PDB file of C-alpha atoms in Angstrom:
ATOM      1  CA  UNK A   7      -6.100  11.133 -17.734  1.00  0.00           C
ATOM      2  CA  UNK A   8      -6.680   9.473 -14.604  1.00  0.00           C
ATOM      3  CA  UNK A   9      -9.945   7.152 -14.433  1.00  0.00           C
ATOM      4  CA  UNK A  10     -10.073   5.697 -10.745  1.00  0.00           C
ATOM      5  CA  UNK A  11     -10.616   8.672  -8.350  1.00  0.00           C
ATOM      6  CA  UNK A  12      -9.396   8.208  -4.553  1.00  0.00           C
ATOM      7  CA  UNK A  13      -9.919  10.687  -1.892  1.00  0.00           C
ATOM      8  CA  UNK A  14      -6.828  13.069  -1.582  1.00  0.00           C
ATOM      9  CA  UNK A  15      -6.214  12.287   1.982  1.00  0.00           C
ATOM     10  CA  UNK A  16      -7.836  10.443   5.011  1.00  0.00           C
ATOM     11  CA  UNK A  17      -5.994  11.345   8.701  1.00  0.00           C
ATOM     12  CA  UNK A  18      -6.384   9.423  12.034  1.00  0.00           C
ATOM     13  CA  UNK A  19      -4.680   8.703  14.989  1.00  0.00           C
ATOM     14  CA  UNK A  20      -2.725   6.312  15.759  1.00  0.00           C
ATOM     15  CA  UNK A  21      -4.570   2.980  16.593  1.00  0.00           C
ATOM     16  CA  UNK A  22      -7.263   4.268  14.394  1.00  0.00           C
ATOM     17  CA  UNK A  23      -8.583   1.989  11.373  1.00  0.00           C
ATOM     18  CA  UNK A  24      -8.239   4.488   8.378  1.00  0.00           C
ATOM     19  CA  UNK A  25      -9.892   3.761   4.707  1.00  0.00           C
ATOM     20  CA  UNK A  26      -9.322   4.589   1.404  1.00  0.00           C
ATOM     21  CA  UNK A  27     -11.536   4.225  -1.435  1.00  0.00           C
ATOM     22  CA  UNK A  28     -11.210   3.679  -5.209  1.00  0.00           C
ATOM     23  CA  UNK A  29     -13.841   4.526  -7.610  1.00  0.00           C
ATOM     24  CA  UNK A  30     -13.427   3.146 -11.030  1.00  0.00           C
ATOM     25  CA  UNK A  31     -16.056   2.168 -13.838  1.00  0.00           C
ATOM     26  CA  UNK A  32     -17.241  -0.502 -15.799  1.00  0.00           C
ATOM     27  CA  UNK A  33     -14.246  -0.212 -18.371  1.00  0.00           C
ATOM     28  CA  UNK A  34     -12.281  -1.247 -15.221  1.00  0.00           C
ATOM     29  CA  UNK A  35     -12.798  -1.986 -11.634  1.00  0.00           C
ATOM     30  CA  UNK A  36     -16.933  -2.764 -12.791  1.00  0.00           C
ATOM     31  CA  UNK A  37     -15.468  -5.419 -15.535  1.00  0.00           C
ATOM     32  CA  UNK A  38     -13.420  -7.449 -13.242  1.00  0.00           C
ATOM     33  CA  UNK A  39      -9.961  -6.797 -13.118  1.00  0.00           C
ATOM     34  CA  UNK A  40      -8.215  -7.023 -10.195  1.00  0.00           C
ATOM     35  CA  UNK A  41      -7.426  -4.241  -7.665  1.00  0.00           C
ATOM     36  CA  UNK A  42      -3.670  -3.229  -6.979  1.00  0.00           C
ATOM     37  CA  UNK A  43      -2.355  -1.033  -3.988  1.00  0.00           C
ATOM     38  CA  UNK A  44       1.036   1.022  -3.450  1.00  0.00           C
ATOM     39  CA  UNK A  45       2.229   2.578  -0.628  1.00  0.00           C
ATOM     40  CA  UNK A  46       4.608   5.453  -1.708  1.00  0.00           C
ATOM     41  CA  UNK A  47       7.035   7.729   0.665  1.00  0.00           C
ATOM     42  CA  UNK A  48       8.690  10.818  -0.146  1.00  0.00           C
ATOM     43  CA  UNK A  49      11.193  10.639  -2.520  1.00  0.00           C
ATOM     44  CA  UNK A  50      10.894   7.239  -2.955  1.00  0.00           C
ATOM     45  CA  UNK A  51       9.753   4.021  -5.608  1.00  0.00           C
ATOM     46  CA  UNK A  52       5.876   2.651  -4.775  1.00  0.00           C
ATOM     47  CA  UNK A  53       6.111  -0.541  -2.946  1.00  0.00           C
ATOM     48  CA  UNK A  54       3.547  -2.976  -3.815  1.00  0.00           C
ATOM     49  CA  UNK A  55       0.736  -2.904  -0.850  1.00  0.00           C
ATOM     50  CA  UNK A  56      -2.171  -5.409  -1.807  1.00  0.00           C
ATOM     51  CA  UNK A  57      -2.397  -7.418  -4.822  1.00  0.00           C
ATOM     52  CA  UNK A  58      -5.256  -9.333  -6.690  1.00  0.00           C
ATOM     53  CA  UNK A  59      -7.719  -7.602  -4.539  1.00  0.00           C
ATOM     54  CA  UNK A  60      -7.005  -9.048  -1.705  1.00  0.00           C
ATOM     55  CA  UNK A  61      -3.487 -10.199  -1.192  1.00  0.00           C
ATOM     56  CA  UNK A  62      -0.720  -8.737   0.910  1.00  0.00           C
ATOM     57  CA  UNK A  63       3.278  -9.433  -0.717  1.00  0.00           C
ATOM     58  CA  UNK A  64       5.187 -11.285   1.871  1.00  0.00           C
ATOM     59  CA  UNK A  65       6.789  -8.480   4.666  1.00  0.00           C
ATOM     60  CA  UNK A  66       3.565  -6.989   4.285  1.00  0.00           C
ATOM     61  CA  UNK A  67       1.731  -6.511   7.941  1.00  0.00           C
ATOM     62  CA  UNK A  68      -1.425  -7.619   8.203  1.00  0.00           C
ATOM     63  CA  UNK A  69      -2.930  -4.490   9.262  1.00  0.00           C
ATOM     64  CA  UNK A  70      -3.387  -3.896   6.073  1.00  0.00           C
ATOM     65  CA  UNK A  71      -5.929  -5.362   4.246  1.00  0.00           C
ATOM     66  CA  UNK A  72      -8.441  -4.637   0.520  1.00  0.00           C
ATOM     67  CA  UNK A  73     -11.958  -5.174  -0.782  1.00  0.00           C
ATOM     68  CA  UNK A  74     -13.596  -4.773  -3.762  1.00  0.00           C
ATOM     69  CA  UNK A  75     -17.447  -4.336  -4.516  1.00  0.00           C
ATOM     70  CA  UNK A  76     -19.104  -3.256  -7.855  1.00  0.00           C
ATOM     71  CA  UNK A  77     -17.083  -0.076  -9.206  1.00  0.00           C
ATOM     72  CA  UNK A  78     -14.660   0.515  -6.476  1.00  0.00           C
ATOM     73  CA  UNK A  79     -12.282  -0.757  -3.985  1.00  0.00           C
ATOM     74  CA  UNK A  80     -11.298   0.141  -0.532  1.00  0.00           C
ATOM     75  CA  UNK A  81      -7.761  -0.128   1.443  1.00  0.00           C
ATOM     76  CA  UNK A  82      -7.783  -0.344   4.912  1.00  0.00           C
ATOM     77  CA  UNK A  83      -5.163   0.316   7.643  1.00  0.00           C
ATOM     78  CA  UNK A  84      -5.655  -1.060  11.322  1.00  0.00           C
ATOM     79  CA  UNK A  85      -4.481  -0.104  13.789  1.00  0.00           C
ATOM     80  CA  UNK A  86      -3.115   2.844  12.272  1.00  0.00           C
ATOM     81  CA  UNK A  87       0.530   3.714  13.099  1.00  0.00           C
ATOM     82  CA  UNK A  88       3.205   6.451  12.202  1.00  0.00           C
ATOM     83  CA  UNK A  89       5.212   4.873   9.845  1.00  0.00           C
ATOM     84  CA  UNK A  90       2.335   4.489   7.700  1.00  0.00           C
ATOM     85  CA  UNK A  91       2.115   7.902   6.884  1.00  0.00           C
ATOM     86  CA  UNK A  92       2.685   8.037   3.162  1.00  0.00           C
ATOM     87  CA  UNK A  93       0.622   8.279  -0.167  1.00  0.00           C
ATOM     88  CA  UNK A  94      -1.276   5.144  -1.554  1.00  0.00           C
ATOM     89  CA  UNK A  95      -2.085   4.131  -4.776  1.00  0.00           C
ATOM     90  CA  UNK A  96      -4.941   1.830  -6.491  1.00  0.00           C
ATOM     91  CA  UNK A  97      -3.869   0.110  -9.917  1.00  0.00           C
ATOM     92  CA  UNK A  98      -6.511  -1.347 -12.125  1.00  0.00           C
ATOM     93  CA  UNK A  99      -6.378  -3.044 -15.946  1.00  0.00           C
ATOM     94  CA  UNK A 100      -8.738  -0.682 -17.900  1.00  0.00           C
ATOM     95  CA  UNK A 101     -10.779  -1.738 -21.439  1.00  0.00           C
ATOM     96  CA  UNK A 102     -11.384   1.528 -22.454  1.00  0.00           C
ATOM     97  CA  UNK A 103      -8.986   3.726 -24.824  1.00  0.00           C
ATOM     98  CA  UNK A 104      -7.972   5.419 -21.828  1.00  0.00           C
ATOM     99  CA  UNK A 105      -5.329   3.138 -21.222  1.00  0.00           C
ATOM    100  CA  UNK A 106      -4.072  -0.453 -20.234  1.00  0.00           C
ATOM    101  CA  UNK A 107      -3.333   0.469 -16.978  1.00  0.00           C
ATOM    102  CA  UNK A 108      -4.134   3.318 -14.712  1.00  0.00           C
ATOM    103  CA  UNK A 109      -3.631   4.136 -11.637  1.00  0.00           C
ATOM    104  CA  UNK A 110      -5.923   6.165  -8.766  1.00  0.00           C
ATOM    105  CA  UNK A 111      -5.274   9.734  -7.996  1.00  0.00           C
ATOM    106  CA  UNK A 112      -3.848   8.704  -4.423  1.00  0.00           C
ATOM    107  CA  UNK A 113      -4.213   9.648  -1.407  1.00  0.00           C
ATOM    108  CA  UNK A 114      -2.396  10.844   1.315  1.00  0.00           C
ATOM    109  CA  UNK A 115      -2.927   9.814   4.802  1.00  0.00           C
ATOM    110  CA  UNK A 116      -1.429  11.665   7.828  1.00  0.00           C
ATOM    111  CA  UNK A 117      -1.189  10.101  11.371  1.00  0.00           C
ATOM    112  CA  UNK A 118      -2.788  12.556  13.463  1.00  0.00           C
TER     113      UNK A 118
ATOM    114  CA  UNK B  17      16.865 -10.787  -4.468  1.00  0.00           C
ATOM    115  CA  UNK B  18      15.194  -9.132  -7.630  1.00  0.00           C
ATOM    116  CA  UNK B  19      16.710  -5.306  -7.926  1.00  0.00           C
ATOM    117  CA  UNK B  20      15.541  -3.222 -11.457  1.00  0.00           C
ATOM    118  CA  UNK B  21      17.685   0.336 -11.702  1.00  0.00           C
ATOM    119  CA  UNK B  22      17.138   2.914 -14.532  1.00  0.00           C
ATOM    120  CA  UNK B  23      19.595   4.913 -16.340  1.00  0.00           C
ATOM    121  CA  UNK B  24      20.200   7.448 -18.901  1.00  0.00           C
ATOM    122  CA  UNK B  25      20.426  10.889 -19.260  1.00  0.00           C
ATOM    123  CA  UNK B  26      19.138  13.545 -16.887  1.00  0.00           C
ATOM    124  CA  UNK B  27      18.386  16.312 -18.847  1.00  0.00           C
ATOM    125  CA  UNK B  28      17.283  16.363 -22.414  1.00  0.00           C
ATOM    126  CA  UNK B  29      16.185  19.137 -25.270  1.00  0.00           C
ATOM    127  CA  UNK B  30      12.989  19.666 -25.737  1.00  0.00           C
ATOM    128  CA  UNK B  31      12.080  18.183 -28.753  1.00  0.00           C
ATOM    129  CA  UNK B  32      14.889  15.666 -28.748  1.00  0.00           C
ATOM    130  CA  UNK B  33      14.152  11.663 -27.952  1.00  0.00           C
ATOM    131  CA  UNK B  34      14.499  10.173 -23.852  1.00  0.00           C
ATOM    132  CA  UNK B  35      16.492   7.108 -24.122  1.00  0.00           C
ATOM    133  CA  UNK B  36      16.139   5.011 -20.426  1.00  0.00           C
ATOM    134  CA  UNK B  37      17.705   1.291 -19.778  1.00  0.00           C
ATOM    135  CA  UNK B  38      16.735  -0.661 -16.899  1.00  0.00           C
ATOM    136  CA  UNK B  39      19.466  -3.431 -15.565  1.00  0.00           C
ATOM    137  CA  UNK B  40      17.486  -6.602 -14.277  1.00  0.00           C
ATOM    138  CA  UNK B  41      19.455  -8.479 -11.469  1.00  0.00           C
ATOM    139  CA  UNK B  42      18.198 -11.375  -9.411  1.00  0.00           C
ATOM    140  CA  UNK B  43      15.696 -12.739 -11.666  1.00  0.00           C
ATOM    141  CA  UNK B  44      15.598 -13.661 -15.816  1.00  0.00           C
ATOM    142  CA  UNK B  45      13.951 -11.355 -18.313  1.00  0.00           C
ATOM    143  CA  UNK B  46      12.401 -13.912 -20.232  1.00  0.00           C
ATOM    144  CA  UNK B  47       9.408 -14.367 -18.089  1.00  0.00           C
ATOM    145  CA  UNK B  48       7.313 -11.339 -16.470  1.00  0.00           C
ATOM    146  CA  UNK B  49       5.999  -8.065 -18.676  1.00  0.00           C
ATOM    147  CA  UNK B  50       8.649  -5.251 -17.985  1.00  0.00           C
ATOM    148  CA  UNK B  51       6.978  -1.803 -17.577  1.00  0.00           C
ATOM    149  CA  UNK B  52       7.843   2.068 -17.833  1.00  0.00           C
ATOM    150  CA  UNK B  53       6.292   4.172 -14.989  1.00  0.00           C
ATOM    151  CA  UNK B  54       6.577   7.568 -15.107  1.00  0.00           C
ATOM    152  CA  UNK B  55       5.167  10.471 -12.554  1.00  0.00           C
ATOM    153  CA  UNK B  56       5.542  14.377 -12.748  1.00  0.00           C
ATOM    154  CA  UNK B  57       6.825  15.997 -10.101  1.00  0.00           C
ATOM    155  CA  UNK B  58       4.628  16.343  -7.205  1.00  0.00           C
ATOM    156  CA  UNK B  59       2.194  14.686  -8.925  1.00  0.00           C
ATOM    157  CA  UNK B  60       0.368  10.862  -9.853  1.00  0.00           C
ATOM    158  CA  UNK B  61       1.556   7.803 -11.530  1.00  0.00           C
ATOM    159  CA  UNK B  62       1.599   6.939 -14.796  1.00  0.00           C
ATOM    160  CA  UNK B  63       1.473   3.772 -16.924  1.00  0.00           C
ATOM    161  CA  UNK B  64       3.593   4.112 -20.347  1.00  0.00           C
ATOM    162  CA  UNK B  65       4.095   0.850 -21.687  1.00  0.00           C
ATOM    163  CA  UNK B  66       5.204  -2.769 -21.070  1.00  0.00           C
ATOM    164  CA  UNK B  67       7.818  -4.806 -23.344  1.00  0.00           C
ATOM    165  CA  UNK B  68       7.361  -8.884 -22.414  1.00  0.00           C
ATOM    166  CA  UNK B  69      10.574 -10.832 -23.691  1.00  0.00           C
ATOM    167  CA  UNK B  70       8.049 -12.624 -26.365  1.00  0.00           C
ATOM    168  CA  UNK B  71       8.516  -9.265 -28.510  1.00  0.00           C
ATOM    169  CA  UNK B  72       4.752  -8.733 -27.463  1.00  0.00           C
ATOM    170  CA  UNK B  73       4.644  -4.668 -26.335  1.00  0.00           C
ATOM    171  CA  UNK B  74       1.742  -2.133 -25.445  1.00  0.00           C
ATOM    172  CA  UNK B  75       1.730   1.851 -24.706  1.00  0.00           C
ATOM    173  CA  UNK B  76      -0.119   4.399 -23.377  1.00  0.00           C
ATOM    174  CA  UNK B  77      -2.533   5.207 -26.158  1.00  0.00           C
ATOM    175  CA  UNK B  78      -1.363   9.102 -25.978  1.00  0.00           C
ATOM    176  CA  UNK B  79       2.029   8.283 -25.579  1.00  0.00           C
ATOM    177  CA  UNK B  80       2.349   5.232 -28.684  1.00  0.00           C
ATOM    178  CA  UNK B  81       3.032   7.608 -31.514  1.00  0.00           C
ATOM    179  CA  UNK B  82       6.033   8.757 -29.519  1.00  0.00           C
ATOM    180  CA  UNK B  83       6.960   5.819 -27.447  1.00  0.00           C
ATOM    181  CA  UNK B  84       9.193   2.429 -28.279  1.00  0.00           C
ATOM    182  CA  UNK B  85      10.391  -0.137 -25.924  1.00  0.00           C
ATOM    183  CA  UNK B  86      12.780  -3.210 -26.620  1.00  0.00           C
ATOM    184  CA  UNK B  87      14.821  -6.039 -23.892  1.00  0.00           C
ATOM    185  CA  UNK B  88      17.803  -7.255 -24.354  1.00  0.00           C
ATOM    186  CA  UNK B  89      17.739 -10.572 -23.352  1.00  0.00           C
ATOM    187  CA  UNK B  90      21.654 -10.879 -23.910  1.00  0.00           C
ATOM    188  CA  UNK B  91      22.328  -7.709 -20.819  1.00  0.00           C
ATOM    189  CA  UNK B  92      19.161  -9.062 -18.882  1.00  0.00           C
ATOM    190  CA  UNK B  93      17.970  -5.313 -19.302  1.00  0.00           C
ATOM    191  CA  UNK B  94      15.120  -3.418 -21.506  1.00  0.00           C
ATOM    192  CA  UNK B  95      14.837   0.149 -23.176  1.00  0.00           C
ATOM    193  CA  UNK B  96      12.780   3.043 -23.864  1.00  0.00           C
ATOM    194  CA  UNK B  97      13.244   5.789 -25.949  1.00  0.00           C
ATOM    195  CA  UNK B  98      10.467   8.676 -26.547  1.00  0.00           C
ATOM    196  CA  UNK B  99      10.937  11.321 -29.663  1.00  0.00           C
ATOM    197  CA  UNK B 100       9.876  14.815 -29.519  1.00  0.00           C
ATOM    198  CA  UNK B 101       9.891  15.555 -26.173  1.00  0.00           C
ATOM    199  CA  UNK B 102       7.980  18.115 -24.658  1.00  0.00           C
ATOM    200  CA  UNK B 103       8.977  19.925 -20.931  1.00  0.00           C
ATOM    201  CA  UNK B 104       5.358  17.649 -20.385  1.00  0.00           C
ATOM    202  CA  UNK B 105       7.635  15.081 -20.260  1.00  0.00           C
ATOM    203  CA  UNK B 106       9.836  16.001 -17.080  1.00  0.00           C
ATOM    204  CA  UNK B 107       8.990  13.406 -14.705  1.00  0.00           C
ATOM    205  CA  UNK B 108      10.759  10.922 -12.474  1.00  0.00           C
ATOM    206  CA  UNK B 109      10.716   7.915 -14.656  1.00  0.00           C
ATOM    207  CA  UNK B 110      10.343   3.957 -12.763  1.00  0.00           C
ATOM    208  CA  UNK B 111      10.815   0.983 -14.536  1.00  0.00           C
ATOM    209  CA  UNK B 112       9.051  -2.294 -12.597  1.00  0.00           C
ATOM    210  CA  UNK B 113       8.638  -5.901 -13.459  1.00  0.00           C
ATOM    211  CA  UNK B 114       4.706  -7.065 -14.049  1.00  0.00           C
ATOM    212  CA  UNK B 115       3.358  -9.972 -12.827  1.00  0.00           C
ATOM    213  CA  UNK B 116       0.551 -10.884 -15.374  1.00  0.00           C
ATOM    214  CA  UNK B 117      -2.938 -12.472 -15.435  1.00  0.00           C
ATOM    215  CA  UNK B 118      -6.212 -12.188 -17.414  1.00  0.00           C
ATOM    216  CA  UNK B 119      -7.687  -9.986 -14.907  1.00  0.00           C
ATOM    217  CA  UNK B 120      -4.478  -7.421 -15.297  1.00  0.00           C
ATOM    218  CA  UNK B 121      -0.994  -6.750 -13.632  1.00  0.00           C
ATOM    219  CA  UNK B 122       0.673  -6.117 -11.030  1.00  0.00           C
ATOM    220  CA  UNK B 123       4.104  -4.393 -10.270  1.00  0.00           C
ATOM    221  CA  UNK B 124       6.420  -6.682  -7.775  1.00  0.00           C
ATOM    222  CA  UNK B 125       9.457  -5.052  -7.614  1.00  0.00           C
ATOM    223  CA  UNK B 126      10.331  -1.187  -9.054  1.00  0.00           C
ATOM    224  CA  UNK B 127      13.719   1.049  -9.359  1.00  0.00           C
ATOM    225  CA  UNK B 128      14.539   2.944  -7.475  1.00  0.00           C
ATOM    226  CA  UNK B 129      13.542   5.983 -10.169  1.00  0.00           C
ATOM    227  CA  UNK B 130      15.390   8.418 -12.701  1.00  0.00           C
ATOM    228  CA  UNK B 131      14.551  12.201 -12.765  1.00  0.00           C
ATOM    229  CA  UNK B 132      14.437  13.407 -16.354  1.00  0.00           C
ATOM    230  CA  UNK B 133      13.967  16.577 -17.067  1.00  0.00           C
ATOM    231  CA  UNK B 134      13.420  18.259 -20.416  1.00  0.00           C
ATOM    232  CA  UNK B 135      14.465  21.605 -20.435  1.00  0.00           C
ATOM    233  CA  UNK B 136      16.787  23.708 -22.899  1.00  0.00           C
TER     234      UNK B 136
END
């Protein structure tokens, strides 16, 4: 069901840099489709964090950055803060028969 | 300020039809792709499908035979119907606004979500 693979969890101390990978295939990220990232706190709806691989919506701190290469993408949090502890999901279009739009498996970020 | 709000029954019996509505405020529904996404308890996100004001729709291949989406421009809202539900359809259902390009869509505004439990 999930065709974008993320690590289940990453952790870091306040101020550190953490990265979350999102691994896809030639039918989604590798086909040139944009990757988008969402942040979700427990009991809350997801919030758009990065769109079009690298763009931040208004109001998103610049410590969040995105990148994409080949069949993978990454979200980096530089200068980790306690309020960044949340779940993070990547998302992209997929041109196979599995689905039109797919989300990643999700990554829990823990601030130590 | 764009806001989306889901509404509908929180409990549906197996084999019956799940019906949800998403009321949109702060923007007209005649633009963008209006989307349904769900999240099973403790699990990840699953795209269900979208509808555009023009009537264009699409849905997840595994749900296509059971899902219908519609839009009511006079009320600025859109709806989801899912037939023959099972316990596997128990989830938080979100409505969201999709911004579309030829490189895919992203979801910039979301409703708060509504929990639908399928149980007898």
